[in-house]
Short mmCIF file of C-alpha atoms in Angstrom, two decimals:
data_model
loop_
_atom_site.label_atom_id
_atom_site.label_comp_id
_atom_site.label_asym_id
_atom_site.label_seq_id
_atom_site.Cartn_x
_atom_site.Cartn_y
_atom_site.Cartn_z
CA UNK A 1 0.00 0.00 0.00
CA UNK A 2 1.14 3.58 -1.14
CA UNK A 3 1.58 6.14 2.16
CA UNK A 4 -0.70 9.19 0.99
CA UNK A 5 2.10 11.00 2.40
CA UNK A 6 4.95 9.80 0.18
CA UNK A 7 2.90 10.38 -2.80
CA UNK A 8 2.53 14.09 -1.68
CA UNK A 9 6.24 14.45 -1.16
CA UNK A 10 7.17 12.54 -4.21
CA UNK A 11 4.94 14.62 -6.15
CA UNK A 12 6.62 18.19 -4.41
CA UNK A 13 9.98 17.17 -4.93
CA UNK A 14 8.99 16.35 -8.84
CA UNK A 15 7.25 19.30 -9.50
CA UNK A 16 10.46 21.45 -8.25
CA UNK A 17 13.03 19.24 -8.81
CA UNK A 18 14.81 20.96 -6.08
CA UNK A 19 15.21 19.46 -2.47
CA UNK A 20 15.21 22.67 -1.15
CA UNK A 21 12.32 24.12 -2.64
CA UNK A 22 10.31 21.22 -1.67
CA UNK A 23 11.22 21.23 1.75
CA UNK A 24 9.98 24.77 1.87
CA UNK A 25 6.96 24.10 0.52
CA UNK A 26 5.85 21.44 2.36
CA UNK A 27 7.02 23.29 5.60
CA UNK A 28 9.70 20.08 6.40
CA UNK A 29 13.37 20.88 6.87
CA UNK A 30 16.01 19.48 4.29
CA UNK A 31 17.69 16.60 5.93
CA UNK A 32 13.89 15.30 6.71
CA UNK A 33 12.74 15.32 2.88
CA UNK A 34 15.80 13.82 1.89
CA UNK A 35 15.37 10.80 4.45
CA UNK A 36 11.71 10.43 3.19
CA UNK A 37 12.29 10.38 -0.33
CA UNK A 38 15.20 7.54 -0.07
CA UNK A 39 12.91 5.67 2.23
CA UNK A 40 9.99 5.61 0.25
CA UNK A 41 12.27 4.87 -2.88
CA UNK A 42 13.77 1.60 -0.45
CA UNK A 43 9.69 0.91 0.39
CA UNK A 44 9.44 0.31 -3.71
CA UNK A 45 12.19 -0.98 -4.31
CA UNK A 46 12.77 1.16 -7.11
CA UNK A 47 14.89 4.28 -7.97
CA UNK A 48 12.83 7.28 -8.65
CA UNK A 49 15.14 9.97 -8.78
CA UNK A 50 18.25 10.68 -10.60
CA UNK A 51 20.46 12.96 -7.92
CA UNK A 52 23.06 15.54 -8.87
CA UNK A 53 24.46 19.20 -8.13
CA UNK A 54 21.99 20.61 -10.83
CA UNK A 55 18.56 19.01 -8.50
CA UNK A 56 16.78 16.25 -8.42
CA UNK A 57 15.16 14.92 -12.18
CA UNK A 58 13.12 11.62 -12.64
CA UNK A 59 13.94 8.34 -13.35
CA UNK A 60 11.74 5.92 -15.65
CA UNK A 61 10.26 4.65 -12.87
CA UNK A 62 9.84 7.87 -11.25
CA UNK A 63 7.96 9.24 -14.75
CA UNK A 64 5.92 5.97 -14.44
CA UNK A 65 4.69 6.73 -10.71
CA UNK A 66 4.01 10.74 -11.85
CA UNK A 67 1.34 9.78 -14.38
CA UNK A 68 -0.64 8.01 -11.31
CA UNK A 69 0.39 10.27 -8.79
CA UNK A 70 -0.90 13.40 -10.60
CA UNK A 71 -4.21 11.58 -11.11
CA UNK A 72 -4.34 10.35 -7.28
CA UNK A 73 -3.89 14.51 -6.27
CA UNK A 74 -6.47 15.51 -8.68
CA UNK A 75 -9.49 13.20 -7.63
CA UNK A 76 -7.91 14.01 -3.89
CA UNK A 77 -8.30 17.66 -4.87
CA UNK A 78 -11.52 17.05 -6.05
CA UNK A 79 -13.15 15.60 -3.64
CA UNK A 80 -12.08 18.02 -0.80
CA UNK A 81 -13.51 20.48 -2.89
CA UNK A 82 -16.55 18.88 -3.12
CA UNK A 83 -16.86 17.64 0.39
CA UNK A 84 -16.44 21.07 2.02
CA UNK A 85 -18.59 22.73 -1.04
CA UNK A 86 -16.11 25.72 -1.70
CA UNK A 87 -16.68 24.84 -5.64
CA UNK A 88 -19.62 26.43 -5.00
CA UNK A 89 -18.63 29.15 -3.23
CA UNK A 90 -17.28 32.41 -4.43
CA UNK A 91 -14.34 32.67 -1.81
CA UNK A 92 -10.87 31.65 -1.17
CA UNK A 93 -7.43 32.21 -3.00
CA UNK A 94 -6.63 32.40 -6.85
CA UNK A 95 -2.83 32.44 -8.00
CA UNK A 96 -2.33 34.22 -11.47
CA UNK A 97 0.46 34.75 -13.05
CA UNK A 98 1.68 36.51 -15.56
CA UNK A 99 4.12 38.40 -17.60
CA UNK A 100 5.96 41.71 -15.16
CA UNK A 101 4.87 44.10 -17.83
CA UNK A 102 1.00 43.08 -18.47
CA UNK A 103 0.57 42.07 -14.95
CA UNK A 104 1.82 45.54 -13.61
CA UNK A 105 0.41 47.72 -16.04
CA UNK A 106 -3.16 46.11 -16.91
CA UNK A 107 -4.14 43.20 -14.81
CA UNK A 108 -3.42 44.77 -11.23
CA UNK A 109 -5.57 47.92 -12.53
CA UNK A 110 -8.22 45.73 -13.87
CA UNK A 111 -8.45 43.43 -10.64
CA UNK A 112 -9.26 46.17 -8.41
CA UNK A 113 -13.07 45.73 -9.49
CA UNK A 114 -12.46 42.25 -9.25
CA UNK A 115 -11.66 42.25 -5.76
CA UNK A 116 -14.46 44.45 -5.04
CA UNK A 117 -17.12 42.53 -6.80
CA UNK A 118 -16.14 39.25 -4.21
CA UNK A 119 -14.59 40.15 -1.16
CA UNK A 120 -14.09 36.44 -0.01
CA UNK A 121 -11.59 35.66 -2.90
CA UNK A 122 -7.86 36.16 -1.75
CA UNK A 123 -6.10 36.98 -5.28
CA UNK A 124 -2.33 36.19 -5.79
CA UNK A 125 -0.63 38.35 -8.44
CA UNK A 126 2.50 36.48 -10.16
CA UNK A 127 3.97 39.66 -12.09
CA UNK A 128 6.91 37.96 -13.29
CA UNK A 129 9.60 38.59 -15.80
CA UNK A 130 9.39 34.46 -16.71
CA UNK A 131 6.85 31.83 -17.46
CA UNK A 132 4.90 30.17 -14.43
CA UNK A 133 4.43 27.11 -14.46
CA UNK A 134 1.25 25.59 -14.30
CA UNK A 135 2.30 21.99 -14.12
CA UNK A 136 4.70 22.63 -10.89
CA UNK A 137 1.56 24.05 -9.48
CA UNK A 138 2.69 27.60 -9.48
CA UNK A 139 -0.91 29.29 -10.10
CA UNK A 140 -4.20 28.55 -10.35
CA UNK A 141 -4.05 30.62 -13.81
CA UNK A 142 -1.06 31.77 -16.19
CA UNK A 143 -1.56 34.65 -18.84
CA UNK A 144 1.16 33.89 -21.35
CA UNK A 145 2.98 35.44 -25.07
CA UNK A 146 2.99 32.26 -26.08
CA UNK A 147 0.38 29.39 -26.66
CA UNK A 148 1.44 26.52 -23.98
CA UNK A 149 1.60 23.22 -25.37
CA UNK A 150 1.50 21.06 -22.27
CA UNK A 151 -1.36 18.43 -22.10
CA UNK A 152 -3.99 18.46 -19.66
CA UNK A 153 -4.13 22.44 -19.76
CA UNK A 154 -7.69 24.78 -20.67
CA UNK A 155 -6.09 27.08 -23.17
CA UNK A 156 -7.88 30.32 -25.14
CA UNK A 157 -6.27 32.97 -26.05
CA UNK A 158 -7.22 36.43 -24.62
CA UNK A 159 -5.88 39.51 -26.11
CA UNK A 160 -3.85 41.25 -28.72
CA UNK A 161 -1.83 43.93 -28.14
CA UNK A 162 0.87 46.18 -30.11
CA UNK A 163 4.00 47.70 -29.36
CA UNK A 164 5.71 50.49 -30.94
CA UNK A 165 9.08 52.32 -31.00
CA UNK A 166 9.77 54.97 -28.40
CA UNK A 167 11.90 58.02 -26.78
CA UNK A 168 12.09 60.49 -24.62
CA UNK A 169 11.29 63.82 -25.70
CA UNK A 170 15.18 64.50 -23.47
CA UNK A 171 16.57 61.83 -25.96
CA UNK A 172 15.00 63.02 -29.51
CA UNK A 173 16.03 66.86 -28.20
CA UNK A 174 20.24 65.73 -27.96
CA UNK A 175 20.04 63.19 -30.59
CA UNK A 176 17.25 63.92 -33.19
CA UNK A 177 14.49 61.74 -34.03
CA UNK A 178 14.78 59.17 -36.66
CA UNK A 179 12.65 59.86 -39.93
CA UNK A 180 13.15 56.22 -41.13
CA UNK A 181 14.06 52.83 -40.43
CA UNK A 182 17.19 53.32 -41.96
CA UNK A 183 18.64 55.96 -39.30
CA UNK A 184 18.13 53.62 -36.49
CA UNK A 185 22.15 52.77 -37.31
CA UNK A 186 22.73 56.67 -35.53
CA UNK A 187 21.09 55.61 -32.01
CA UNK A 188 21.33 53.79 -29.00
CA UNK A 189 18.65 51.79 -27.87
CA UNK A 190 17.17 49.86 -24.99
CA UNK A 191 16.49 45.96 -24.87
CA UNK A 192 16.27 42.54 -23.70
CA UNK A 193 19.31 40.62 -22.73
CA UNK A 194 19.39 38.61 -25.93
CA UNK A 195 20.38 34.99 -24.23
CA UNK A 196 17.85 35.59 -20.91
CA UNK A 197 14.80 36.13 -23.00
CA UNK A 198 12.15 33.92 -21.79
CA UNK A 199 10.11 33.62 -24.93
CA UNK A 200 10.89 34.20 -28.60
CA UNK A 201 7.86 36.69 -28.61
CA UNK A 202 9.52 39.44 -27.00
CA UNK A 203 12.31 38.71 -30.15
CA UNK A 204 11.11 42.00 -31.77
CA UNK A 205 13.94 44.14 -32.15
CA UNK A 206 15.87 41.83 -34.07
CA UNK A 207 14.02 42.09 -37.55
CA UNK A 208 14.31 45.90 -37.29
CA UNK A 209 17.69 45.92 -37.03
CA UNK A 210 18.59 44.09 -40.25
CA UNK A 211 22.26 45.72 -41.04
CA UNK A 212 21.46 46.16 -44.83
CA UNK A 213 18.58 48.07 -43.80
CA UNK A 214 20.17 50.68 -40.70
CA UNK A 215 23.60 50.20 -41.51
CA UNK A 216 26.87 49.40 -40.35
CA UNK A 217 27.96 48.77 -37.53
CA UNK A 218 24.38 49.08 -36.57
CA UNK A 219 22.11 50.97 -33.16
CA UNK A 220 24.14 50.89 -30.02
CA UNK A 221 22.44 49.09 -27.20
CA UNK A 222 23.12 51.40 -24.08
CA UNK A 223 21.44 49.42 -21.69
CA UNK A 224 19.82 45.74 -21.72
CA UNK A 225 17.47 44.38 -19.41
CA UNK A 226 14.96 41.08 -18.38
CA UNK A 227 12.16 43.79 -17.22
CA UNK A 228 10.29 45.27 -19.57
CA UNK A 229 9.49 47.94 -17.00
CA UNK A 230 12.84 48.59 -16.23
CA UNK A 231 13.32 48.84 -19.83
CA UNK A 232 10.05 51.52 -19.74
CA UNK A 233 12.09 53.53 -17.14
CA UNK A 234 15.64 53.75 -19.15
CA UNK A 235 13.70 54.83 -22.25
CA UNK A 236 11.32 57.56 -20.10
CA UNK A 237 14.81 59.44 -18.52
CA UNK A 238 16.29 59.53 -21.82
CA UNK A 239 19.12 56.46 -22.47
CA UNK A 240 17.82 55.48 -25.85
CA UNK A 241 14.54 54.26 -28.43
CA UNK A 242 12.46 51.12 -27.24
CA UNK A 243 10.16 48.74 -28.52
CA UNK A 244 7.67 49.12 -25.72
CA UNK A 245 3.35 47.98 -25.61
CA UNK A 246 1.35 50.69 -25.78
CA UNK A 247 -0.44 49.74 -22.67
CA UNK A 248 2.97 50.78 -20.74
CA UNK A 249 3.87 53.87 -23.06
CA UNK A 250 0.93 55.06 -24.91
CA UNK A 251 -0.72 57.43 -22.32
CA UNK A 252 2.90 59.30 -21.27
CA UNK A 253 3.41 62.80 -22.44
CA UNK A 254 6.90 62.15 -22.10
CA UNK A 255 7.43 59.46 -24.47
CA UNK A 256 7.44 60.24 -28.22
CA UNK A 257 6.33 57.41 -30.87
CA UNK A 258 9.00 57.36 -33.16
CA UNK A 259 8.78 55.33 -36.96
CA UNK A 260 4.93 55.27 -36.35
CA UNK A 261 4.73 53.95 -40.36
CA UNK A 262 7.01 51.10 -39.82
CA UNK A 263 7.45 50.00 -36.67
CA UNK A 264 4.30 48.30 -35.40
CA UNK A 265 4.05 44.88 -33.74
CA UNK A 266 1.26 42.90 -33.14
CA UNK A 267 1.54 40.29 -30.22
CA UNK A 268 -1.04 38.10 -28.17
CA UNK A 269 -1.96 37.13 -24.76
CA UNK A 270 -3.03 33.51 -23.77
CA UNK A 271 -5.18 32.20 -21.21
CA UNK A 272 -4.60 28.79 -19.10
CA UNK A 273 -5.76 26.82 -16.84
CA UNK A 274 -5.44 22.78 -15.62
CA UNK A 275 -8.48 21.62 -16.27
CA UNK A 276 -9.51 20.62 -12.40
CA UNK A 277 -8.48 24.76 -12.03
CA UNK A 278 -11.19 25.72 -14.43
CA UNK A 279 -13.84 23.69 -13.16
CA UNK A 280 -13.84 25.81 -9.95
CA UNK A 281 -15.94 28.55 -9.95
CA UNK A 282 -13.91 31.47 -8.22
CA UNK A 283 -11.39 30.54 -11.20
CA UNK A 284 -14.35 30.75 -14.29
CA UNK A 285 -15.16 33.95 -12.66
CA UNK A 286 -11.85 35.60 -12.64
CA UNK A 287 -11.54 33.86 -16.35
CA UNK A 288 -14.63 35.71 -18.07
CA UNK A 289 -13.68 38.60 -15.76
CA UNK A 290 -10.49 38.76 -17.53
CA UNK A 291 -11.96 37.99 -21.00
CA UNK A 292 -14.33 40.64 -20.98
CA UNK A 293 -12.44 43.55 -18.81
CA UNK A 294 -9.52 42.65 -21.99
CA UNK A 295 -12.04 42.88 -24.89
CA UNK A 296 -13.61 46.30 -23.98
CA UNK A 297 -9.96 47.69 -23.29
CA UNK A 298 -9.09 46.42 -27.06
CA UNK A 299 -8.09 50.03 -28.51
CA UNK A 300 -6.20 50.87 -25.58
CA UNK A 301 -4.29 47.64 -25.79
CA UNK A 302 -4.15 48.13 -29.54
CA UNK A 303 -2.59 52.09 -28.98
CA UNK A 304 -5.83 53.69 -30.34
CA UNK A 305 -6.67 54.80 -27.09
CA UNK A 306 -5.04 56.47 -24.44
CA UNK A 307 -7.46 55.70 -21.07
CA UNK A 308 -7.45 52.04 -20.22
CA UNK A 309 -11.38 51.42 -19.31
CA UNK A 310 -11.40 49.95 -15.52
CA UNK A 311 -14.52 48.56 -14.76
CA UNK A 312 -17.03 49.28 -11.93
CA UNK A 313 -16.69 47.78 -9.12
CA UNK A 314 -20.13 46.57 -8.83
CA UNK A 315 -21.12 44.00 -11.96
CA UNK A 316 -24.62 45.02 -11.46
#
């Protein structure tokens, strides 16, 4: 007989892959987890994890045992949702993540009514500059650039949005604005760190920067960066052009859009859920929330609007 137990830590230390974040989460110190892992691998018999410097990764066996351990924590999940009927209750804690930039700029704006509308949900905002990952258990619900292809997930995509090219009215005024794509080769710029980007989606520089198009040596990058807003806030006091959404720079009077004929890119936002997630309704809520808070705010996200449209806090 499988200890419930064991198949809780098993599943904790697979899902981080890391000892120590593990033992945080389950609120057990390190030497503990390490002694119950080995023994429940000795109470099977069988090796489940492959141990090194770089974490803890699964054996065949140990893949094997996730596919039915996953499925034990889901109808386990689901009945102690049923049981103490919160599925039918609007209360207790979501987890969303999502991007730094979106999350900072739209979503935490947008929830405010949210929270209003059901004062018994608890709402975790993830504003990361990374993916979260829904299969580690990370959130409830991830908003995403790209479309996940995991199995098992509730995917729809939510949003478009565009970005656009822009400085400082303090940068144009030392070092001129360019007229055309072919004078970007005179100016610095602000970007990701090429080999940290988390998702080829926020690759949007390179095509504009084609050397037979702005010229050799090519733009200058005076500063790089993971954030996007940190990005926003090099560009606003002056230390170069950036490719920035329209949500984030679109309603400052200090930023300029610069190249507004050629330089427009057109990105989307994804939805996702595991599917025992979505069944819940505090999570459907927040969903359609999100859907139709994004879909009324299209032209802002869009830049052909400068007021993002928050809704009321009551939904009557």
């Amino acid at each position: 007989m499988l200890d419930w137990q064991d198949i809780q830590i098993f599943l904790e230390v697979a899902r981080s892959e890391r000892l120590t974040d593990a033992a945080r989460r389950l609120g057990l110190d390190h030497s503990t987890l390490s002694r119950r892992t080995r023994r429940f691998e000795q109470a099977l018999n069988t090796q489940l994890f492959e141990r090194s410097t770089h974490g803890y990764h699964l054996t065949e066996a140990g893949q094997q045992l996730l596919a039915h351990a996953e499925e034990m924590a889901r109808h386990a999940f689901e009945a102690g949702e049923s049981l103490t009927d919160k599925n039918h209750q609007i209360s207790g804690q979501i987890r969303l993540g999502v991007t730094e930039g979106f999350g900072t700029w739209v979503i935490a704006p947008l929830l405010s009514a949210f929270c209003e509308r059901h004062p018994g949900v608890t709402l975790d905002l993830l504003a990361l500059p990374r993916v979260v990952n829904l299969s580690r258990h990370e959130a409830d619900l991830a908003i995403t650039v790209e479309r996940p292809v995991s199995p098992g997930l509730v995917i729809s995509r939510l949003c478009d949005y565009r970005l656009r090219l822009y400085g400082s009215e303090g940068y144009l005024a030392r070092h001129g604005r360019p007229r055309r794509l072919a004078e970007l080769g005179a100016h610095r710029l602000v970007g990701y760190v090429d080999d940290l980007i988390f998702s080829e989606q926020l690759s949007y520089l390179e095509p504009l920067l084609d050397p037979a198009v702005v010229g050799h040596p090519g733009p200058h990058f005076a500063m790089r960066s993971t954030s996007v807003t940190t990005q926003h806030a090099a560009c606003l006091h002056g230390a170069g052009l950036a490719v920035l959404p329209c949500f984030m720079a679109g309603a400052s009077t200090s930023l300029v859009n610069v190249l507004e004929d050629e330089v427009a890119i057109d990105r989307q936002f994804w939805i996702t859920a595991r599917q025992e997630q979505r069944r819940l309704a505090r999570v459907r809520l927040l969903w359609d929330f999100l859907r139709e808070a994004l879909e009324t705010n299209r032209a802002f996200l869009m830049g052909e609007a400068k007021t993002m449209l928050v809704p009321a806090a009551s939904s009557s």
